[in-house]
Short mmCIF file of C-alpha atoms and ligand atoms in Angstrom, two decimals:
data_model
loop_
_atom_site.label_atom_id
_atom_site.label_comp_id
_atom_site.label_asym_id
_atom_site.label_seq_id
_atom_site.Cartn_x
_atom_site.Cartn_y
_atom_site.Cartn_z
CA MET A 875 -58.57 11.67 -0.58
CA ILE A 876 -61.36 9.43 -1.88
CA VAL A 877 -60.25 6.88 -4.48
CA VAL A 878 -62.27 4.21 -6.32
CA PHE A 879 -60.69 1.20 -8.06
CA LEU A 880 -63.07 0.06 -10.81
CA GLY A 881 -62.72 -2.67 -13.39
CA PRO A 882 -63.59 -6.22 -14.32
CA PRO A 883 -63.04 -9.14 -11.93
CA GLY A 884 -59.43 -10.25 -11.85
CA ALA A 885 -58.01 -7.09 -13.44
CA GLY A 886 -55.63 -6.69 -10.49
CA LYS A 887 -57.45 -4.13 -8.33
CA GLY A 888 -56.85 -5.92 -5.03
CA THR A 889 -53.20 -6.63 -5.86
CA GLN A 890 -52.56 -2.89 -6.12
CA ALA A 891 -55.09 -1.59 -3.61
CA THR A 892 -53.72 -2.88 -0.33
CA GLY A 893 -50.24 -1.44 -0.90
CA GLN A 894 -51.56 1.92 -2.04
CA ALA A 895 -53.96 2.19 0.89
CA GLU A 896 -51.11 1.50 3.31
CA ARG A 897 -48.72 3.89 1.55
CA LEU A 898 -51.23 6.76 1.53
CA ASN A 899 -52.87 5.97 4.90
CA LEU A 900 -56.27 5.43 3.30
CA ARG A 901 -58.97 3.23 4.84
CA TYR A 902 -59.27 0.20 2.52
CA ILE A 903 -62.85 -0.88 1.86
CA ALA A 904 -63.17 -3.96 -0.37
CA THR A 905 -66.78 -5.12 -0.40
CA GLY A 906 -65.78 -8.56 -1.78
CA ASP A 907 -63.41 -9.14 1.19
CA GLU A 908 -66.08 -7.98 3.64
CA LEU A 909 -68.65 -10.31 2.10
CA ARG A 910 -66.31 -13.33 2.14
CA ALA A 911 -65.51 -12.64 5.83
CA ALA A 912 -69.24 -12.35 6.61
CA ILE A 913 -69.96 -15.61 4.79
CA ALA A 914 -67.14 -17.44 6.60
CA ALA A 915 -68.44 -16.16 9.97
CA ALA A 916 -72.07 -16.97 9.00
CA THR A 917 -73.29 -13.52 10.07
CA PRO A 918 -76.82 -12.41 9.03
CA LEU A 919 -75.26 -10.49 6.10
CA GLY A 920 -73.14 -13.51 5.16
CA LYS A 921 -76.18 -15.80 5.13
CA LYS A 922 -78.05 -13.43 2.82
CA ALA A 923 -75.07 -12.80 0.52
CA ALA A 924 -73.66 -16.33 0.13
CA ARG A 925 -75.76 -17.56 -2.80
CA PHE A 926 -75.06 -14.40 -4.80
CA VAL A 927 -71.28 -14.42 -4.25
CA GLU A 928 -70.96 -18.15 -4.91
CA SER A 929 -72.84 -17.92 -8.22
CA GLY A 930 -71.08 -14.76 -9.43
CA GLN A 931 -74.14 -12.51 -9.13
CA LEU A 932 -74.12 -9.09 -7.50
CA VAL A 933 -75.36 -8.93 -3.92
CA PRO A 934 -78.48 -6.69 -3.75
CA ASP A 935 -77.74 -2.97 -3.58
CA ASP A 936 -79.53 -2.36 -0.26
CA LEU A 937 -77.31 -4.88 1.58
CA ILE A 938 -74.13 -3.44 0.06
CA ILE A 939 -75.06 0.19 0.70
CA GLU A 940 -75.89 -0.59 4.34
CA LEU A 941 -72.56 -2.43 4.71
CA VAL A 942 -70.54 0.48 3.27
CA GLY A 943 -72.43 2.99 5.43
CA GLU A 944 -71.48 0.99 8.55
CA LEU A 945 -67.84 0.71 7.48
CA LEU A 946 -67.60 4.44 6.83
CA ALA A 947 -69.16 5.20 10.21
CA GLN A 948 -66.44 3.07 11.88
CA SER A 949 -63.62 4.91 10.06
CA ALA A 950 -64.55 8.45 10.99
CA GLY A 951 -61.50 10.65 11.54
CA ARG A 952 -58.88 7.91 11.63
CA PHE A 953 -57.63 8.00 8.04
CA ARG A 954 -56.60 10.52 5.39
CA GLY A 955 -59.33 9.14 3.17
CA VAL A 956 -60.76 5.96 1.71
CA LEU A 957 -59.82 3.58 -1.11
CA PHE A 958 -62.86 1.66 -2.38
CA ASP A 959 -62.14 -1.62 -4.20
CA GLY A 960 -65.04 -3.36 -5.94
CA PHE A 961 -67.56 -0.74 -4.84
CA PRO A 962 -69.59 0.85 -6.36
CA ARG A 963 -70.72 -1.71 -8.94
CA THR A 964 -74.09 -0.30 -10.03
CA ILE A 965 -75.43 3.18 -10.70
CA ALA A 966 -77.60 2.90 -7.55
CA GLN A 967 -74.47 2.13 -5.48
CA ALA A 968 -72.61 5.05 -7.10
CA GLN A 969 -75.42 7.45 -6.24
CA ALA A 970 -75.57 6.13 -2.67
CA LEU A 971 -71.81 6.60 -2.35
CA ASP A 972 -72.12 10.21 -3.52
CA ASP A 973 -74.75 10.76 -0.81
CA LEU A 974 -72.71 9.05 1.93
CA LEU A 975 -69.69 11.19 1.05
CA ALA A 976 -71.72 14.41 0.77
CA GLU A 977 -72.99 13.78 4.33
CA ARG A 978 -69.30 13.92 5.33
CA ASP A 979 -68.58 17.04 3.23
CA THR A 980 -66.39 15.12 0.84
CA ALA A 981 -66.52 13.59 -2.65
CA ILE A 982 -64.66 11.20 -4.95
CA ASP A 983 -61.31 12.57 -6.16
CA ILE A 984 -60.53 9.91 -8.73
CA VAL A 985 -61.76 6.63 -10.22
CA LEU A 986 -58.99 4.38 -11.55
CA TYR A 987 -60.25 2.06 -14.27
CA PHE A 988 -58.24 -1.18 -14.46
CA ASP A 989 -58.63 -2.15 -18.09
CA ALA A 990 -57.92 -5.77 -19.08
CA SER A 991 -59.34 -8.09 -21.76
CA PRO A 992 -61.45 -11.17 -20.94
CA GLU A 993 -58.57 -13.47 -22.08
CA VAL A 994 -56.15 -11.93 -19.57
CA ILE A 995 -58.79 -12.01 -16.84
CA VAL A 996 -59.58 -15.70 -17.30
CA ALA A 997 -55.85 -16.54 -17.14
CA ARG A 998 -55.38 -14.45 -14.00
CA LEU A 999 -58.37 -15.83 -12.13
CA SER A 1000 -57.70 -19.46 -13.00
CA GLY A 1001 -54.17 -19.10 -11.53
CA ARG A 1002 -55.11 -17.04 -8.48
CA ARG A 1003 -54.59 -18.50 -5.02
CA VAL A 1004 -55.56 -16.72 -1.79
CA CYS A 1005 -54.39 -17.20 1.79
CA ARG A 1006 -57.15 -18.54 4.02
CA ALA A 1007 -55.64 -16.81 7.05
CA CYS A 1008 -54.52 -13.31 5.94
CA GLY A 1009 -56.13 -12.90 2.49
CA ALA A 1010 -52.83 -12.32 0.63
CA THR A 1011 -53.19 -13.00 -3.10
CA TYR A 1012 -50.80 -15.01 -5.30
CA HIS A 1013 -50.71 -16.25 -8.87
CA LEU A 1014 -49.32 -19.64 -9.85
CA ASP A 1015 -47.30 -18.08 -12.74
CA HIS A 1016 -47.04 -14.31 -12.13
CA LEU A 1017 -46.67 -14.16 -8.35
CA PRO A 1018 -45.99 -17.67 -7.00
CA PRO A 1019 -45.48 -18.27 -3.28
CA ARG A 1020 -41.99 -19.44 -2.23
CA ARG A 1021 -43.43 -22.74 -0.95
CA ASN A 1022 -46.18 -24.48 -2.88
CA GLY A 1023 -49.59 -23.88 -1.27
CA ILE A 1024 -48.21 -21.88 1.69
CA CYS A 1025 -48.52 -18.11 2.25
CA ASP A 1026 -45.15 -16.29 2.32
CA ARG A 1027 -46.50 -13.70 4.72
CA CYS A 1028 -48.15 -15.79 7.45
CA GLY A 1029 -47.67 -19.49 6.61
CA GLY A 1030 -51.43 -19.95 6.05
CA GLU A 1031 -52.95 -22.38 3.56
CA LEU A 1032 -53.52 -21.12 0.00
CA TYR A 1033 -56.82 -22.01 -1.71
CA GLN A 1034 -58.73 -21.29 -4.91
CA ARG A 1035 -61.79 -19.07 -4.43
CA GLU A 1036 -65.02 -20.90 -5.23
CA ASP A 1037 -66.00 -18.12 -7.66
CA ASP A 1038 -62.69 -18.45 -9.55
CA LYS A 1039 -63.85 -21.73 -11.12
CA PRO A 1040 -64.26 -21.27 -14.92
CA ALA A 1041 -68.10 -21.30 -15.15
CA THR A 1042 -68.45 -18.72 -12.37
CA VAL A 1043 -65.70 -16.54 -13.87
CA ARG A 1044 -67.67 -16.43 -17.13
CA GLU A 1045 -70.78 -15.41 -15.19
CA ARG A 1046 -68.88 -12.68 -13.28
CA LEU A 1047 -67.62 -11.26 -16.57
CA ARG A 1048 -71.16 -11.25 -17.97
CA VAL A 1049 -72.49 -9.53 -14.84
CA TYR A 1050 -69.68 -6.95 -15.03
CA GLU A 1051 -70.59 -6.06 -18.63
CA ALA A 1052 -74.32 -5.99 -17.88
CA GLN A 1053 -74.35 -4.11 -14.58
CA THR A 1054 -71.02 -2.43 -13.83
CA ALA A 1055 -69.47 -1.30 -17.14
CA GLU A 1056 -71.99 1.56 -17.40
CA LEU A 1057 -70.23 3.16 -14.43
CA LEU A 1058 -67.33 3.96 -16.75
CA ASP A 1059 -69.48 6.50 -18.58
CA TYR A 1060 -71.03 7.71 -15.32
CA TYR A 1061 -67.60 8.71 -14.01
CA ARG A 1062 -66.15 9.72 -17.41
CA ARG A 1063 -68.90 12.32 -17.78
CA ARG A 1064 -67.83 13.78 -14.43
CA ASN A 1065 -64.15 13.86 -15.46
CA LEU A 1066 -63.19 11.48 -12.66
CA LEU A 1067 -62.13 8.45 -14.71
CA VAL A 1068 -58.47 7.62 -15.41
CA ARG A 1069 -57.66 4.45 -17.36
CA VAL A 1070 -54.77 2.22 -16.32
CA ASP A 1071 -53.48 -0.48 -18.67
CA ALA A 1072 -53.95 -3.42 -16.29
CA GLU A 1073 -52.41 -5.92 -18.74
CA GLU A 1074 -48.91 -4.68 -17.91
CA SER A 1075 -46.77 -6.40 -15.25
CA ILE A 1076 -47.63 -5.97 -11.57
CA GLU A 1077 -44.68 -3.56 -11.17
CA ALA A 1078 -45.61 -1.49 -14.24
CA VAL A 1079 -49.24 -1.21 -13.08
CA ARG A 1080 -48.05 -0.18 -9.61
CA ALA A 1081 -45.87 2.58 -11.12
CA ALA A 1082 -48.76 3.85 -13.25
CA VAL A 1083 -51.17 3.86 -10.29
CA GLU A 1084 -48.68 5.65 -8.06
CA ALA A 1085 -48.00 8.30 -10.70
CA VAL A 1086 -51.71 9.08 -10.92
CA LEU A 1087 -52.33 9.08 -7.15
CA ASP A 1088 -49.20 11.08 -6.34
CA GLY A 1089 -50.11 13.64 -9.00
CA LEU A 1090 -53.51 13.95 -7.37
CA GLY A 1091 -51.98 14.40 -3.91
CA ALA A 1092 -49.72 17.13 -5.29
CA SER A 1093 -52.57 18.94 -7.02
CA ASN A 1094 -54.65 18.69 -3.81
CA GLY A 1095 -51.85 20.51 -2.05
P1 LIG B 1044 -64.70 -9.13 -5.43
O1 LIG B 1044 -63.96 -9.81 -4.36
O2 LIG B 1044 -64.75 -7.63 -5.44
O3 LIG B 1044 -64.19 -9.68 -6.80
P2 LIG B 1044 -63.89 -8.97 -8.19
O4 LIG B 1044 -64.26 -7.58 -8.46
O5 LIG B 1044 -64.54 -9.95 -9.07
O6 LIG B 1044 -62.42 -8.81 -8.18
P3 LIG B 1044 -61.35 -9.84 -7.83
O7 LIG B 1044 -61.03 -9.81 -6.38
O8 LIG B 1044 -61.74 -11.17 -8.39
O9 LIG B 1044 -60.17 -9.30 -8.74
P4 LIG B 1044 -59.08 -8.16 -8.59
O10 LIG B 1044 -59.30 -7.14 -9.67
O11 LIG B 1044 -59.00 -7.65 -7.18
O12 LIG B 1044 -57.82 -9.01 -8.99
P5 LIG B 1044 -56.57 -9.48 -8.10
O13 LIG B 1044 -55.78 -8.29 -7.69
O14 LIG B 1044 -56.98 -10.46 -7.06
O15 LIG B 1044 -66.22 -9.61 -5.45
C1 LIG B 1044 -66.57 -10.98 -5.33
C2 LIG B 1044 -68.09 -11.10 -5.30
O16 LIG B 1044 -68.63 -10.39 -4.17
C3 LIG B 1044 -68.82 -10.51 -6.51
O17 LIG B 1044 -68.89 -11.42 -7.59
C4 LIG B 1044 -70.21 -10.22 -5.90
O18 LIG B 1044 -70.96 -11.39 -5.76
C5 LIG B 1044 -69.87 -9.73 -4.50
N1 LIG B 1044 -69.65 -8.28 -4.43
C6 LIG B 1044 -68.50 -7.63 -4.09
N2 LIG B 1044 -68.67 -6.30 -4.11
C7 LIG B 1044 -69.97 -6.09 -4.47
C8 LIG B 1044 -70.73 -4.91 -4.69
N3 LIG B 1044 -70.20 -3.68 -4.56
N4 LIG B 1044 -72.02 -5.08 -5.09
C9 LIG B 1044 -72.58 -6.29 -5.22
N5 LIG B 1044 -71.91 -7.44 -5.03
C10 LIG B 1044 -70.60 -7.35 -4.66
O19 LIG B 1044 -55.72 -10.23 -9.26
C11 LIG B 1044 -56.21 -11.43 -9.86
C12 LIG B 1044 -55.03 -12.41 -10.09
O20 LIG B 1044 -54.14 -11.83 -11.07
C13 LIG B 1044 -54.16 -12.67 -8.85
O21 LIG B 1044 -53.75 -14.00 -8.87
C14 LIG B 1044 -52.95 -11.72 -9.01
O22 LIG B 1044 -51.79 -12.25 -8.41
C15 LIG B 1044 -52.81 -11.66 -10.53
N6 LIG B 1044 -52.37 -10.34 -11.01
C16 LIG B 1044 -52.80 -9.13 -10.56
N7 LIG B 1044 -52.22 -8.13 -11.27
C17 LIG B 1044 -51.43 -8.76 -12.21
C18 LIG B 1044 -50.59 -8.27 -13.25
N8 LIG B 1044 -50.45 -6.95 -13.47
N9 LIG B 1044 -49.92 -9.17 -14.01
C19 LIG B 1044 -50.07 -10.51 -13.80
N10 LIG B 1044 -50.84 -11.03 -12.82
C20 LIG B 1044 -51.53 -10.16 -12.03
#
């Protein structure tokens, strides 16, 4: 099963993706997480990507496509499929993904579009806190940790992502509209796009996502 989570920054893709990937035994590929890890480790990719991520711009397609190709090569045969979160983000990336999957005799089964308004997104990103150690995501109002500033799961320190500061959030939203939103039509034309109302509660979104993915599993036999 090949699943893509698409939608504006902060719509709640990551919050839903990790649980669904685990539940369905899908390899979870989140290009944003991979880039932040590469930047923290100062790898060659991280050094090239840092200025783009920190300013809210997209990292160039060739770097991202190479990264995803390497990640797919590492996953061969070990999972029932893949859940992509935050990739693809441009038409060039979408076409490259089609090619990478075709080389493996597979194709995208579904693209879930997390639909949320800019007002909701700004509120979600300004309250988001992330664990430095394990990457778990919290929200100061909607999903607060039990102890202020401390991860429930591993005890790590919670921090605010540099690109969640208001000016960079506005830039990420602009970049999404300019470069990523056209993917909605790209996948709608191929009958792959299913919209999820991402403004509902975390639990309601989870139920909607599971209903779609479980229906797909059933129809795939
Ligand atoms: P990336 O890490 O992919 O960021 P993003 O797409 O901007 O998405 P986010 O992680 O910010 O949001 P999300 O939808 O996962 O929301 P979350 O679940 O955390 O990319 C970062 C950067 O890397 C990009 O700007 C770019 O530079 C680069 N990059 C990455 N991929 C690239 C690519 N393919 N090509 C080029 N460049 C690339 O939720 C947000 C908050 O809301 C959390 O606090 C959460 O607790 C809360 N929340 C979630 N759901 C709900 C709900 N239903 N109700 C209330 N609160 C909720």
